[in-house]
Amino acid sequence: MKPSSHPNILVVKRLEIICTYELSINAFDYNCHVDLIKLLRQEGKLHRLRKARQKMSELFPLTEEIWLDWLKDEIRLTEDESDREKVYELFERAVKDYMCPEIWLEYVQYSIGGMGAQGGIERVRSIFERALTAVGLHMTKGASIWEAYREFEIVILSTLVSEPPKLAEYQAYIDFEMKEGDPARVQIIFERALAENCLVPDLWIKYTMYLDRQLKIKDLVLSAHERAVRNCPWTMGLWKSYLLALERHGADHQTVTDVFEKALNAGFIQAADYVEIWQSNLDYLRRRVDFKWSRELDELRAAFARSLDYLKEDVKERFSESGDLSCIIMQIWARIEALHCKNMQKARELWDSIMTKGNAKYANMWLEYYNLERSYGDAVHCRKALHRAVQCTSDYPEHVCDVLLNFERVEGSLEDWDAAVQKTETKLNRVNEQRVAEKEAVLARQEEEKAEHRRKAKADKKAQKKSQKTDRAGDKRKAEDEYEEEWGEDEELPSKRLRGEEDFGSTAKEEHMETESGLFSRRAPPPRKTEPPGFRKNQQGLSEAPRQPQDISKEQRKDEECVFVSNLPFNLEDPEGKMRTLFQGCGTVQQVRPIFTAKGVFKGYCYVQFEDRLAVSEALKLDRQEVDGRPMFVSPCVDKNKNPDFKVFKYKTAMEKHKIFISGLPYSCTKETLEDLCKQHGTVKTIRLVTNRSGKPKGLAYVEYENEAQASQAVLKMDGTMLENFTISVAISNPPSRKMEDKAAPSRILGAAMLRQPQGARGKGRTQISLLPRSLYRQSAPDAKAENGTVSAPHATVTDGSLSNEDFAKMLLKK
């Protein structure tokens, strides 16, 4: 140590001893505390200095200068996180003595150094917020706190994104601030985000929802809602929130009405949006109503009526649908009339209208109506509603049946119970039949697909074999293939089409069956080994020769120039001349070929051959034209072997919602009478009275309406009514499914005939007595082979070989 320094050190030590002594005598000597702290700091004895400062702070509040010196000394000594926590505690003591901007500024700057720790950024912001609260308004030094806070946030933002913030970054920032829960900060970040993303509806929805639930300041909330609908007017949710906010903050009725009218003209993107905005307005009007006074109630009813008209006309014109398929608005109106106005008559009228709009098939709609009647109506109307539900429901019929039976257990008499049981059993039986038919239809389609797959595989294999045929055996197989093609063509009707009505279906079914058993009833096809190609065709020509002297051969006939005409009356006189006269306006008729049974009875269908294929398109326009009281079916003539994908006649079992089926009609009922009755419930497109093969009425009819709603209205209004002392039944057209044997009728009939007479005759006479002598029979082998898919039982067969009349006589004389 330098000699010159010795006097200074000695002086300092001497003064330190004096101050310590004086403080031992008087601990409240303020100046002595200050002098001792200065001497110790100058000497560098930090341990003793810390104790002196601690003792003085316990007795007196320290000045800004003393605190800053103490804090800076402690900051220099900070080495780990535990030391930092001690400094934080010291800062907390310092800011409590005086309002010192410099200490707060030092505090926030020191906290910034620790923002890398867990929760560091949140701690910095918390300290900044406290500093602003404490000294932010200081005239000379408060600005430094604000400036430091701003620079801190800029640095934080620059570390998050290197580019201007995008929507995703703003969303993350907003979520973070909302977790912190400071409304002012949340609002600022929302406003910043919306300034750059003003056309994002979700951002506006999130902002307005936050304002509605957190700030709840009228001017701020309503201003945000107004800006939202101006920026994104196509978003229905923003308009809906705006209307609720106006009502919530007590806006006058005219203001709410004006905003609603603007919403209707905003141009929403879907029909359901208009339904929801109308619901919001109707809810608002309902909350205004004092049901003891009529003025607001009249306004509410007028609004309901206007909403229905608006959805029916304006919305449906734009979107081709009203948007309110379940009629929610009408349901709400009906509940209000029943609950508040005690007007069940009006409620029932509304529910009748709901059901006629295509909702009568849904069980939940009927149960909703039943619950309304149960709560505010009477047992009579409850029973009526449930009976109608059982009749009309198609989605969950078992459920409504159970509800009806349970209702009668509680409310009904024995007669009511019996009627309910009969009603439900009839309904459920029909439903079960329909389900079985649908299941069979699915299985039939699967079988068709398998058969189609096998047919294609067989065709591919046949084509491959034909390309490799070079020898005599190949020529023989080719001839047999040609025979199979002719057999298939003769066996299938060329072009029967989808019709869907019950009586038309049965007629077509009978025609198809007769094609199998009638045209070839005189002789069955001999075994294929002995039958030359074309033999079956010649046999058909023999049976039809008296009626078709101008028959055109298969090679000459062109299907594209021919049409198939069916559903003609069986007693039609001169069908050939009749068809020529009918189709001569379509083009030059080359030939009309009516089809007759073996006994010469007309079978109700024919082929019309034109010279020009252009005449076919004109002929098809005559489809459904009436001939002797029956609609004539005109179809293209298609060879199924050449066109395997062409669909032959099938029975349509799907429900036709725009068509109704009427049964129980008097036989004297005319089409004009029925039309006058049905047009009261909608626009009638067609009416068809069902007749039998002789043209006599069956008491059944099909009526086609313009749309599904009109058909539903007709069912509800006409079912169970009287016509000429007859009670008629009306239902939506839903033809029962045909059994699978209908589709397989030709093959089954052929198989049955072969089973009874394996020798080849296609069915016996009606007496079922064989007219052949016993001498012509011999016993077949016990192990008979399958024929046409059916295993024959051992019984007599006709001997092979042809017999002359002389041989036949000799056999008879032997007996």
Short mmCIF file of C-alpha atoms in Angstrom, two decimals, residues 256-547:
data_model
loop_
_atom_site.label_atom_id
_atom_site.label_comp_id
_atom_site.label_asym_id
_atom_site.label_seq_id
_atom_site.Cartn_x
_atom_site.Cartn_y
_atom_site.Cartn_z
CA VAL A 256 -84.05 -2.59 -33.99
CA THR A 257 -86.62 -2.77 -36.79
CA ASP A 258 -84.40 -0.73 -39.14
CA VAL A 259 -81.41 -2.98 -38.50
CA PHE A 260 -83.54 -6.07 -39.17
CA GLU A 261 -84.76 -4.66 -42.49
CA LYS A 262 -81.17 -3.99 -43.50
CA ALA A 263 -80.32 -7.57 -42.63
CA LEU A 264 -83.01 -8.88 -44.99
CA ASN A 265 -81.37 -6.96 -47.83
CA ALA A 266 -77.81 -8.02 -46.96
CA GLY A 267 -77.70 -10.96 -49.39
CA PHE A 268 -77.09 -14.06 -47.31
CA ILE A 269 -75.52 -17.06 -49.00
CA GLN A 270 -78.06 -19.76 -48.04
CA ALA A 271 -81.78 -20.03 -47.40
CA ALA A 272 -81.32 -21.22 -43.82
CA ASP A 273 -79.72 -17.87 -42.95
CA TYR A 274 -82.98 -16.08 -43.68
CA VAL A 275 -84.87 -18.52 -41.47
CA GLU A 276 -82.49 -17.84 -38.58
CA ILE A 277 -82.58 -14.04 -38.90
CA TRP A 278 -86.38 -14.18 -38.98
CA GLN A 279 -86.31 -16.32 -35.85
CA SER A 280 -84.17 -13.71 -34.09
CA ASN A 281 -86.58 -10.93 -35.00
CA LEU A 282 -89.63 -12.98 -33.96
CA ASP A 283 -87.98 -13.82 -30.63
CA TYR A 284 -87.40 -10.11 -30.05
CA LEU A 285 -91.02 -9.27 -30.89
CA ARG A 286 -92.32 -12.04 -28.64
CA ARG A 287 -90.32 -10.69 -25.71
CA ARG A 288 -91.96 -7.31 -26.22
CA VAL A 289 -95.50 -8.68 -26.06
CA ASP A 290 -97.66 -8.17 -23.03
CA PHE A 291 -100.29 -10.79 -23.77
CA LYS A 292 -102.85 -8.82 -21.80
CA TRP A 293 -102.80 -6.17 -24.51
CA SER A 294 -103.44 -6.78 -28.16
CA ARG A 295 -101.30 -4.22 -29.98
CA GLU A 296 -97.94 -5.98 -29.61
CA LEU A 297 -99.63 -9.36 -30.11
CA ASP A 298 -101.12 -8.21 -33.39
CA GLU A 299 -97.70 -7.02 -34.47
CA LEU A 300 -96.20 -10.40 -33.56
CA ARG A 301 -98.83 -12.33 -35.53
CA ALA A 302 -98.34 -10.05 -38.52
CA ALA A 303 -94.58 -10.67 -38.34
CA PHE A 304 -95.12 -14.47 -38.27
CA ALA A 305 -97.40 -14.26 -41.32
CA ARG A 306 -94.94 -12.02 -43.14
CA SER A 307 -92.04 -14.36 -42.39
CA LEU A 308 -93.89 -17.32 -43.91
CA ASP A 309 -94.72 -15.33 -47.04
CA TYR A 310 -91.14 -14.09 -47.30
CA LEU A 311 -89.70 -17.60 -47.06
CA LYS A 312 -92.27 -18.99 -49.49
CA GLU A 313 -91.84 -16.32 -52.16
CA ASP A 314 -88.59 -14.36 -51.93
CA VAL A 315 -86.31 -17.02 -50.47
CA LYS A 316 -87.73 -19.91 -52.49
CA GLU A 317 -87.44 -17.91 -55.70
CA ARG A 318 -83.74 -17.33 -55.04
CA PHE A 319 -82.65 -20.67 -53.56
CA SER A 320 -85.38 -23.03 -54.88
CA GLU A 321 -86.22 -23.87 -51.25
CA SER A 322 -87.68 -22.00 -48.30
CA GLY A 323 -84.90 -23.06 -45.95
CA ASP A 324 -87.39 -24.08 -43.26
CA LEU A 325 -88.07 -27.69 -44.21
CA SER A 326 -89.15 -28.63 -40.69
CA CYS A 327 -91.39 -25.53 -40.43
CA ILE A 328 -89.68 -24.36 -37.22
CA ILE A 329 -91.23 -20.90 -37.45
CA MET A 330 -94.73 -22.34 -37.76
CA GLN A 331 -94.07 -24.66 -34.82
CA ILE A 332 -93.01 -21.73 -32.64
CA TRP A 333 -96.09 -19.79 -33.69
CA ALA A 334 -98.34 -22.72 -32.82
CA ARG A 335 -96.73 -23.07 -29.37
CA ILE A 336 -97.21 -19.35 -28.68
CA GLU A 337 -100.86 -19.52 -29.70
CA ALA A 338 -101.43 -22.55 -27.48
CA LEU A 339 -99.41 -21.44 -24.45
CA HIS A 340 -99.89 -17.68 -24.26
CA CYS A 341 -103.05 -17.04 -26.27
CA LYS A 342 -104.97 -20.23 -25.36
CA ASN A 343 -105.99 -20.47 -29.01
CA MET A 344 -105.79 -24.18 -29.86
CA GLN A 345 -107.87 -23.76 -32.99
CA LYS A 346 -105.18 -21.54 -34.53
CA ALA A 347 -102.47 -23.92 -33.33
CA ARG A 348 -104.20 -26.86 -35.01
CA GLU A 349 -104.54 -24.94 -38.27
CA LEU A 350 -100.82 -24.21 -38.20
CA TRP A 351 -99.98 -27.87 -37.58
CA ASP A 352 -102.24 -28.98 -40.43
CA SER A 353 -100.29 -26.66 -42.67
CA ILE A 354 -97.01 -28.04 -41.34
CA MET A 355 -98.03 -31.61 -42.15
CA THR A 356 -99.08 -30.76 -45.69
CA LYS A 357 -95.58 -29.46 -46.43
CA GLY A 358 -94.07 -32.93 -46.60
CA ASN A 359 -93.66 -33.52 -42.85
CA ALA A 360 -96.49 -36.04 -42.38
CA LYS A 361 -94.10 -38.97 -42.91
CA TYR A 362 -91.93 -38.12 -39.92
CA ALA A 363 -92.79 -39.62 -36.54
CA ASN A 364 -91.10 -36.85 -34.55
CA MET A 365 -93.35 -34.23 -36.17
CA TRP A 366 -96.51 -36.11 -35.21
CA LEU A 367 -95.26 -36.65 -31.67
CA GLU A 368 -94.48 -32.94 -31.38
CA TYR A 369 -98.05 -32.18 -32.43
CA TYR A 370 -99.37 -34.85 -30.03
CA ASN A 371 -97.41 -33.35 -27.12
CA LEU A 372 -98.89 -29.95 -27.90
CA GLU A 373 -102.38 -31.40 -27.86
CA ARG A 374 -101.54 -33.34 -24.72
CA SER A 375 -100.45 -30.16 -22.93
CA TYR A 376 -103.02 -27.65 -24.15
CA GLY A 377 -105.70 -29.61 -26.06
CA ASP A 378 -108.01 -32.49 -25.28
CA ALA A 379 -108.11 -36.29 -25.53
CA VAL A 380 -110.25 -36.29 -28.69
CA HIS A 381 -107.70 -34.34 -30.68
CA CYS A 382 -104.84 -36.35 -29.15
CA ARG A 383 -106.44 -39.56 -30.40
CA LYS A 384 -107.09 -38.08 -33.84
CA ALA A 385 -103.50 -36.91 -34.13
CA LEU A 386 -102.13 -40.33 -33.20
CA HIS A 387 -104.41 -42.15 -35.65
CA ARG A 388 -103.23 -39.88 -38.43
CA ALA A 389 -99.67 -40.43 -37.30
CA VAL A 390 -100.01 -44.21 -37.56
CA GLN A 391 -101.41 -43.90 -41.05
CA CYS A 392 -98.86 -41.42 -42.44
CA THR A 393 -95.58 -42.13 -40.64
CA SER A 394 -93.00 -43.95 -42.73
CA ASP A 395 -89.71 -43.53 -40.83
CA TYR A 396 -90.52 -44.92 -37.34
CA PRO A 397 -94.03 -46.41 -37.49
CA GLU A 398 -93.44 -48.74 -34.51
CA HIS A 399 -92.84 -45.76 -32.24
CA VAL A 400 -96.08 -43.95 -33.06
CA CYS A 401 -97.98 -47.23 -32.78
CA ASP A 402 -96.64 -47.70 -29.25
CA VAL A 403 -97.60 -44.15 -28.32
CA LEU A 404 -101.16 -44.69 -29.59
CA LEU A 405 -101.59 -47.94 -27.65
CA ASN A 406 -100.19 -46.41 -24.46
CA PHE A 407 -102.53 -43.45 -24.86
CA GLU A 408 -105.56 -45.73 -25.17
CA ARG A 409 -104.45 -47.69 -22.11
CA VAL A 410 -104.76 -44.50 -20.10
CA GLU A 411 -107.55 -42.61 -21.83
CA GLY A 412 -109.59 -44.87 -24.11
CA SER A 413 -112.57 -47.14 -23.87
CA LEU A 414 -112.68 -50.75 -25.08
CA GLU A 415 -113.91 -49.62 -28.49
CA ASP A 416 -111.04 -47.13 -28.70
CA TRP A 417 -108.57 -49.84 -27.73
CA ASP A 418 -109.89 -52.26 -30.37
CA ALA A 419 -109.73 -49.59 -33.05
CA ALA A 420 -106.16 -48.71 -32.07
CA VAL A 421 -105.05 -52.35 -32.12
CA GLN A 422 -106.59 -52.91 -35.55
CA LYS A 423 -105.04 -49.72 -36.88
CA THR A 424 -101.55 -50.49 -35.61
CA GLU A 425 -101.60 -54.13 -36.71
CA THR A 426 -102.62 -53.19 -40.23
CA LYS A 427 -99.90 -50.58 -40.42
CA LEU A 428 -97.15 -52.79 -39.02
CA ASN A 429 -98.11 -55.72 -41.27
CA ARG A 430 -97.80 -53.52 -44.32
CA VAL A 431 -94.50 -52.11 -43.09
CA ASN A 432 -93.12 -55.60 -42.53
CA GLU A 433 -94.20 -56.72 -45.98
CA GLN A 434 -92.53 -53.71 -47.50
CA ARG A 435 -89.32 -54.34 -45.60
CA VAL A 436 -89.29 -57.98 -46.66
CA ALA A 437 -89.85 -56.90 -50.25
CA GLU A 438 -87.02 -54.40 -50.03
CA LYS A 439 -84.75 -57.08 -48.66
CA GLU A 440 -85.74 -59.42 -51.47
CA ALA A 441 -85.13 -56.65 -53.97
CA VAL A 442 -81.62 -56.20 -52.61
CA LEU A 443 -80.99 -59.92 -52.89
CA ALA A 444 -82.42 -59.91 -56.41
CA ARG A 445 -80.10 -57.09 -57.43
CA GLN A 446 -77.17 -59.02 -56.04
CA GLU A 447 -78.21 -62.09 -58.00
CA GLU A 448 -78.56 -59.97 -61.13
CA GLU A 449 -75.07 -58.62 -60.68
CA LYS A 450 -73.71 -62.14 -60.24
CA ALA A 451 -75.60 -63.34 -63.30
CA GLU A 452 -74.33 -60.38 -65.31
CA HIS A 453 -70.80 -61.18 -64.24
CA ARG A 454 -71.21 -64.80 -65.28
CA ARG A 455 -72.74 -63.75 -68.58
CA LYS A 456 -69.85 -61.47 -69.39
CA ALA A 457 -67.34 -64.12 -68.43
CA LYS A 458 -69.15 -66.62 -70.65
CA ALA A 459 -69.28 -64.13 -73.53
CA ASP A 460 -65.55 -63.45 -73.22
CA LYS A 461 -64.82 -67.15 -73.18
CA LYS A 462 -67.08 -67.73 -76.18
CA ALA A 463 -65.39 -64.95 -78.13
CA GLN A 464 -62.00 -66.42 -77.36
CA LYS A 465 -63.10 -69.85 -78.51
CA LYS A 466 -64.56 -68.48 -81.76
CA SER A 467 -61.24 -66.90 -82.64
CA GLN A 468 -59.53 -70.29 -82.27
CA LYS A 469 -62.07 -72.43 -84.21
CA THR A 470 -60.52 -73.96 -87.31
CA ASP A 471 -61.81 -77.53 -87.48
CA ARG A 472 -65.18 -79.24 -87.97
CA ALA A 473 -65.91 -79.49 -84.26
CA GLY A 474 -65.50 -75.76 -84.08
CA ASP A 475 -68.12 -75.27 -86.80
CA LYS A 476 -70.56 -77.43 -84.86
CA ARG A 477 -70.11 -75.40 -81.67
CA LYS A 478 -70.63 -72.24 -83.70
CA ALA A 479 -73.99 -73.52 -84.92
CA GLU A 480 -75.04 -74.34 -81.38
CA ASP A 481 -74.06 -70.84 -80.22
CA GLU A 482 -76.20 -69.34 -82.95
CA TYR A 483 -79.13 -71.47 -81.79
CA GLU A 484 -78.67 -70.26 -78.21
CA GLU A 485 -78.76 -66.65 -79.36
CA GLU A 486 -82.03 -67.19 -81.21
CA TRP A 487 -83.55 -68.99 -78.22
CA GLY A 488 -82.60 -66.08 -75.93
CA GLU A 489 -84.04 -63.51 -78.31
CA ASP A 490 -87.37 -65.33 -78.65
CA GLU A 491 -87.70 -65.91 -74.95
CA GLU A 492 -87.28 -62.28 -73.83
CA LEU A 493 -89.67 -59.46 -74.59
CA PRO A 494 -87.57 -56.82 -76.33
CA SER A 495 -88.32 -53.60 -74.51
CA LYS A 496 -90.65 -53.51 -71.57
CA ARG A 497 -90.11 -50.47 -69.41
CA LEU A 498 -90.43 -49.22 -65.87
CA ARG A 499 -94.05 -48.41 -65.11
CA GLY A 500 -94.62 -48.60 -61.32
CA GLU A 501 -98.45 -48.97 -61.11
CA GLU A 502 -99.98 -52.10 -59.70
CA ASP A 503 -102.52 -52.93 -62.37
CA PHE A 504 -100.15 -52.11 -65.23
CA GLY A 505 -97.56 -54.31 -63.59
CA SER A 506 -99.88 -57.26 -63.28
CA THR A 507 -100.92 -56.97 -66.91
CA ALA A 508 -97.33 -56.90 -68.03
CA LYS A 509 -96.59 -59.85 -65.82
CA GLU A 510 -99.36 -61.88 -67.43
CA GLU A 511 -98.14 -60.89 -70.89
CA HIS A 512 -94.64 -61.99 -70.07
CA MET A 513 -95.84 -65.33 -68.75
CA GLU A 514 -97.94 -65.92 -71.82
CA THR A 515 -94.96 -65.28 -74.03
CA GLU A 516 -93.29 -68.28 -72.42
CA SER A 517 -96.21 -70.68 -72.45
CA GLY A 518 -98.47 -69.44 -75.22
CA LEU A 519 -96.36 -68.96 -78.36
CA PHE A 520 -94.79 -72.38 -78.04
CA SER A 521 -97.59 -74.32 -76.41
CA ARG A 522 -98.11 -76.70 -79.30
CA ARG A 523 -94.69 -78.29 -79.12
CA ALA A 524 -91.80 -78.03 -76.71
CA PRO A 525 -88.27 -77.65 -78.06
CA PRO A 526 -86.67 -81.06 -78.61
CA PRO A 527 -83.28 -81.78 -77.07
CA ARG A 528 -80.61 -79.44 -78.37
CA LYS A 529 -78.51 -82.23 -79.84
CA THR A 530 -81.14 -83.16 -82.43
CA GLU A 531 -82.54 -79.69 -83.08
CA PRO A 532 -80.99 -77.76 -85.96
CA PRO A 533 -80.44 -74.02 -85.72
CA GLY A 534 -83.54 -72.02 -86.48
CA PHE A 535 -85.92 -74.81 -85.54
CA ARG A 536 -87.49 -72.84 -82.68
CA LYS A 537 -87.91 -69.85 -84.91
CA ASN A 538 -89.70 -71.99 -87.47
CA GLN A 539 -91.99 -73.33 -84.80
CA GLN A 540 -92.94 -69.80 -83.82
CA GLY A 541 -93.56 -68.99 -87.42
CA LEU A 542 -95.97 -71.91 -87.70
CA SER A 543 -98.02 -70.79 -84.70
CA GLU A 544 -98.27 -67.24 -85.93
CA ALA A 545 -98.51 -67.91 -89.62
CA PRO A 546 -102.28 -67.42 -89.92
CA ARG A 547 -101.97 -63.98 -88.39
#
